[in-house]
Amino acid sequence: MICDLYESNTSSTSRYNRDSRGIAHKAAEAFSQKGITHTNWGPELEFFVFDAINVYPSPFAATHSYGGSGYSIESKESPWAKGNVSTAIAIKEGYYPSQPKDTLETFRKDVCDDLYKYFGIRIEAEHHEVATSGQCEINLAYGEMKAMADSIITVKNVVKVKAKRRNTVATFMPKPIFGDNASAMHMHQSLWNDNINVMFDPDDPVAQLSQTGRYYIGGILDHARALCAISNPTTNSYKRLVPGFEAPVHLCWGIGNRSAAIRVPMYNRNQERSKRIEYRVPDPTANIYLLEAALLLAGLDGITRKLDPGDPVDENVYKLSASKRREYGIGALPLSLKGALDSLSSDNGFLVSTFTKDFLDRYMELKYGEYTAFAQTPTPWEVSMYADS
């Protein structure tokens, strides 16, 4: 059941201020004042399906690790499993394998069939992703803001339920496997005034991107470090945002550049209907309602303040030297959840009228608590490295 939360009555002024769905609704209303009738969203949802995740000595003991803890992952596709010659997929070699190596093709198709049959959710594509051990991707056909957020909640639940029925476990944790690609939730976005794509400009020689679209990008890049507290809200999120694994690390935009934080897809020119931007930073642990709202408000701030993002970067950003990044004015994403929260605590003015100070204060309190518990917990890696000190 998906619902709205109110206090005392159902008037608009009684909307519960910590209801994330209500926050998304308020963000959409704020954008309507700029001549935007609606926004379209097309998330790419990545996740893993494992045969098992074993946490030692127990899930509770792992988060209250007085006597030590550990974990193991089991998958027919993993290169470390025994007796799986026909299904083993090496690290970073999971993109589009055929059966029998792709052991989850039937599962993904079954999930997509049920999503359309029972929930009316249209799927654009599904496939195995780059990582070994059952990394999957399901791309939703674009839709309006709140309906798309509802769909993401539904998809995640259906994936988990159907995985459980197969005696497997689905996880949207970004980085469960060391040394391999992690799971993202790339967010495709476009702005519309009735049937007119406000991001499209056929006369722009570079990307056919309107000035409004450029300002929208400028707003997101300007607030990207603070946005990470919402788009990448777990300690594990920052194990994904590292060089070498197709995840963004630096703040810039490009035309079809998958190493940039924002990509403007350009498969064909003169395609108003498909003109959009793709924000590549978020991961699937993000609350989709808060994420959509925060991205909209950051973009709105960029439009209001006319924040031009500068020229697109076409080079591989991972390979740029530090001096070249400074020349291009390319900043960096936070290295940890604490870094993201510190940024949000000093840069939340663009959110506060919609999210409310009460919500943001409580959200940061909870997330700082998560980081502190994580930072104070010894890990198997540390014990192995330092126990003989």
PDB file of C-alpha atoms in Angstrom, residues 12-134:
ATOM      1  CA  SER A  12      -2.767  20.562   2.419  1.00  0.00           C
ATOM      2  CA  THR A  13      -1.506  22.410   5.491  1.00  0.00           C
ATOM      3  CA  SER A  14      -1.766  19.203   7.569  1.00  0.00           C
ATOM      4  CA  ARG A  15       0.595  17.181   5.377  1.00  0.00           C
ATOM      5  CA  TYR A  16       3.073  15.404   7.664  1.00  0.00           C
ATOM      6  CA  ASN A  17       6.380  17.189   7.132  1.00  0.00           C
ATOM      7  CA  ARG A  18       8.461  14.002   7.418  1.00  0.00           C
ATOM      8  CA  ASP A  19       6.479  12.167   4.721  1.00  0.00           C
ATOM      9  CA  SER A  20       8.961  11.761   1.866  1.00  0.00           C
ATOM     10  CA  ARG A  21       6.129  11.346  -0.663  1.00  0.00           C
ATOM     11  CA  GLY A  22       4.710  14.658   0.523  1.00  0.00           C
ATOM     12  CA  ILE A  23       8.105  16.316   0.105  1.00  0.00           C
ATOM     13  CA  ALA A  24       8.215  15.158  -3.529  1.00  0.00           C
ATOM     14  CA  HIS A  25       4.720  16.593  -4.045  1.00  0.00           C
ATOM     15  CA  LYS A  26       5.794  19.984  -2.645  1.00  0.00           C
ATOM     16  CA  ALA A  27       8.902  20.022  -4.843  1.00  0.00           C
ATOM     17  CA  ALA A  28       6.796  19.468  -7.958  1.00  0.00           C
ATOM     18  CA  GLU A  29       4.551  22.359  -6.959  1.00  0.00           C
ATOM     19  CA  ALA A  30       7.575  24.634  -6.539  1.00  0.00           C
ATOM     20  CA  PHE A  31       8.647  23.869 -10.113  1.00  0.00           C
ATOM     21  CA  SER A  32       5.193  24.699 -11.515  1.00  0.00           C
ATOM     22  CA  GLN A  33       5.886  28.343 -10.634  1.00  0.00           C
ATOM     23  CA  LYS A  34       8.652  28.330 -13.275  1.00  0.00           C
ATOM     24  CA  GLY A  35       6.318  27.376 -16.116  1.00  0.00           C
ATOM     25  CA  ILE A  36       7.019  23.657 -15.815  1.00  0.00           C
ATOM     26  CA  THR A  37       3.832  21.581 -15.946  1.00  0.00           C
ATOM     27  CA  HIS A  38       5.520  18.263 -15.226  1.00  0.00           C
ATOM     28  CA  THR A  39       8.816  16.417 -15.178  1.00  0.00           C
ATOM     29  CA  ASN A  40       9.674  13.018 -16.617  1.00  0.00           C
ATOM     30  CA  TRP A  41      11.978  10.531 -14.914  1.00  0.00           C
ATOM     31  CA  GLY A  42      13.578   7.310 -16.115  1.00  0.00           C
ATOM     32  CA  PRO A  43      15.635   5.537 -13.433  1.00  0.00           C
ATOM     33  CA  GLU A  44      18.053   2.704 -14.199  1.00  0.00           C
ATOM     34  CA  LEU A  45      17.793   0.371 -11.221  1.00  0.00           C
ATOM     35  CA  GLU A  46      20.724  -1.959 -10.531  1.00  0.00           C
ATOM     36  CA  PHE A  47      20.887  -4.701  -7.909  1.00  0.00           C
ATOM     37  CA  PHE A  48      22.400  -8.085  -7.065  1.00  0.00           C
ATOM     38  CA  VAL A  49      20.664 -11.431  -6.680  1.00  0.00           C
ATOM     39  CA  PHE A  50      22.782 -13.865  -4.645  1.00  0.00           C
ATOM     40  CA  ASP A  51      22.186 -17.474  -3.703  1.00  0.00           C
ATOM     41  CA  ALA A  52      22.923 -16.431  -0.111  1.00  0.00           C
ATOM     42  CA  ILE A  53      24.464 -13.731   2.075  1.00  0.00           C
ATOM     43  CA  ASN A  54      25.885 -15.188   5.273  1.00  0.00           C
ATOM     44  CA  VAL A  55      26.630 -12.819   8.157  1.00  0.00           C
ATOM     45  CA  TYR A  56      28.713 -14.148  11.045  1.00  0.00           C
ATOM     46  CA  PRO A  57      28.003 -14.753  13.858  1.00  0.00           C
ATOM     47  CA  SER A  58      24.579 -13.149  13.182  1.00  0.00           C
ATOM     48  CA  PRO A  59      23.145  -9.980  11.598  1.00  0.00           C
ATOM     49  CA  PHE A  60      22.648  -8.459  15.066  1.00  0.00           C
ATOM     50  CA  ALA A  61      26.154  -9.343  16.201  1.00  0.00           C
ATOM     51  CA  ALA A  62      27.615  -7.842  13.028  1.00  0.00           C
ATOM     52  CA  THR A  63      26.204  -4.406  13.948  1.00  0.00           C
ATOM     53  CA  HIS A  64      27.055  -4.900  17.634  1.00  0.00           C
ATOM     54  CA  SER A  65      30.440  -6.429  16.940  1.00  0.00           C
ATOM     55  CA  TYR A  66      31.906  -6.925  20.401  1.00  0.00           C
ATOM     56  CA  GLY A  67      33.406 -10.324  19.539  1.00  0.00           C
ATOM     57  CA  GLY A  68      34.081  -9.783  15.838  1.00  0.00           C
ATOM     58  CA  SER A  69      32.054 -10.489  12.716  1.00  0.00           C
ATOM     59  CA  GLY A  70      32.297 -11.331   9.031  1.00  0.00           C
ATOM     60  CA  TYR A  71      30.263 -12.231   5.942  1.00  0.00           C
ATOM     61  CA  SER A  72      30.339 -14.370   2.831  1.00  0.00           C
ATOM     62  CA  ILE A  73      28.469 -14.260  -0.488  1.00  0.00           C
ATOM     63  CA  GLU A  74      27.335 -17.300  -2.429  1.00  0.00           C
ATOM     64  CA  SER A  75      26.447 -17.238  -6.126  1.00  0.00           C
ATOM     65  CA  LYS A  76      26.481 -19.778  -8.950  1.00  0.00           C
ATOM     66  CA  GLU A  77      28.049 -17.054 -11.091  1.00  0.00           C
ATOM     67  CA  SER A  78      30.893 -16.138  -8.731  1.00  0.00           C
ATOM     68  CA  PRO A  79      34.468 -17.010  -9.748  1.00  0.00           C
ATOM     69  CA  TRP A  80      35.206 -18.164  -6.171  1.00  0.00           C
ATOM     70  CA  ALA A  81      32.446 -20.812  -6.064  1.00  0.00           C
ATOM     71  CA  LYS A  82      33.196 -24.509  -6.571  1.00  0.00           C
ATOM     72  CA  GLY A  83      31.829 -26.666  -9.358  1.00  0.00           C
ATOM     73  CA  ASN A  84      30.405 -23.864 -11.528  1.00  0.00           C
ATOM     74  CA  VAL A  85      32.513 -24.095 -14.686  1.00  0.00           C
ATOM     75  CA  SER A  86      29.548 -23.408 -16.971  1.00  0.00           C
ATOM     76  CA  THR A  87      28.178 -20.427 -14.996  1.00  0.00           C
ATOM     77  CA  ALA A  88      31.246 -18.657 -13.555  1.00  0.00           C
ATOM     78  CA  ILE A  89      31.609 -14.986 -14.548  1.00  0.00           C
ATOM     79  CA  ALA A  90      34.920 -13.253 -13.890  1.00  0.00           C
ATOM     80  CA  ILE A  91      35.215  -9.900 -12.117  1.00  0.00           C
ATOM     81  CA  LYS A  92      33.939  -7.070 -14.363  1.00  0.00           C
ATOM     82  CA  GLU A  93      32.894  -9.503 -17.136  1.00  0.00           C
ATOM     83  CA  GLY A  94      29.160  -9.698 -16.481  1.00  0.00           C
ATOM     84  CA  TYR A  95      27.865  -7.342 -19.168  1.00  0.00           C
ATOM     85  CA  TYR A  96      25.363  -9.157 -21.406  1.00  0.00           C
ATOM     86  CA  PRO A  97      26.508 -12.778 -21.061  1.00  0.00           C
ATOM     87  CA  SER A  98      24.327 -15.429 -22.639  1.00  0.00           C
ATOM     88  CA  GLN A  99      22.951 -18.476 -20.896  1.00  0.00           C
ATOM     89  CA  PRO A 100      24.079 -20.595 -19.139  1.00  0.00           C
ATOM     90  CA  LYS A 101      26.401 -17.981 -17.585  1.00  0.00           C
ATOM     91  CA  ASP A 102      23.515 -15.572 -17.117  1.00  0.00           C
ATOM     92  CA  THR A 103      21.632 -17.586 -14.508  1.00  0.00           C
ATOM     93  CA  LEU A 104      19.062 -14.835 -13.866  1.00  0.00           C
ATOM     94  CA  GLU A 105      17.609 -14.138 -17.323  1.00  0.00           C
ATOM     95  CA  THR A 106      14.395 -16.000 -16.533  1.00  0.00           C
ATOM     96  CA  PHE A 107      14.127 -14.293 -13.144  1.00  0.00           C
ATOM     97  CA  ARG A 108      14.425 -10.795 -14.651  1.00  0.00           C
ATOM     98  CA  LYS A 109      11.864 -11.527 -17.353  1.00  0.00           C
ATOM     99  CA  ASP A 110       9.499 -12.960 -14.758  1.00  0.00           C
ATOM    100  CA  VAL A 111       9.854  -9.818 -12.629  1.00  0.00           C
ATOM    101  CA  CYS A 112       9.233  -7.533 -15.629  1.00  0.00           C
ATOM    102  CA  ASP A 113       6.197  -9.536 -16.751  1.00  0.00           C
ATOM    103  CA  ASP A 114       4.620  -9.274 -13.301  1.00  0.00           C
ATOM    104  CA  LEU A 115       5.398  -5.571 -13.021  1.00  0.00           C
ATOM    105  CA  TYR A 116       3.482  -4.874 -16.225  1.00  0.00           C
ATOM    106  CA  LYS A 117       0.711  -7.427 -15.721  1.00  0.00           C
ATOM    107  CA  TYR A 118      -0.184  -6.591 -12.121  1.00  0.00           C
ATOM    108  CA  PHE A 119       1.058  -3.012 -11.646  1.00  0.00           C
ATOM    109  CA  GLY A 120       1.017  -1.480 -15.132  1.00  0.00           C
ATOM    110  CA  ILE A 121       4.701  -0.574 -14.873  1.00  0.00           C
ATOM    111  CA  ARG A 122       6.359  -0.318 -18.294  1.00  0.00           C
ATOM    112  CA  ILE A 123       9.905  -1.635 -18.572  1.00  0.00           C
ATOM    113  CA  GLU A 124      12.271  -0.286 -21.205  1.00  0.00           C
ATOM    114  CA  ALA A 125      15.034  -2.880 -20.788  1.00  0.00           C
ATOM    115  CA  GLU A 126      16.475  -5.550 -18.510  1.00  0.00           C
ATOM    116  CA  HIS A 127      19.861  -7.234 -18.618  1.00  0.00           C
ATOM    117  CA  HIS A 128      22.805  -8.610 -16.671  1.00  0.00           C
ATOM    118  CA  GLU A 129      25.183  -5.874 -15.531  1.00  0.00           C
ATOM    119  CA  VAL A 130      28.981  -5.683 -15.446  1.00  0.00           C
ATOM    120  CA  ALA A 131      29.663  -7.267 -12.058  1.00  0.00           C
ATOM    121  CA  THR A 132      29.860 -10.994 -11.435  1.00  0.00           C
ATOM    122  CA  SER A 133      27.570 -12.925  -9.085  1.00  0.00           C
ATOM    123  CA  GLY A 134      24.184 -11.854 -10.362  1.00  0.00           C
TER     124      GLY A 134
END
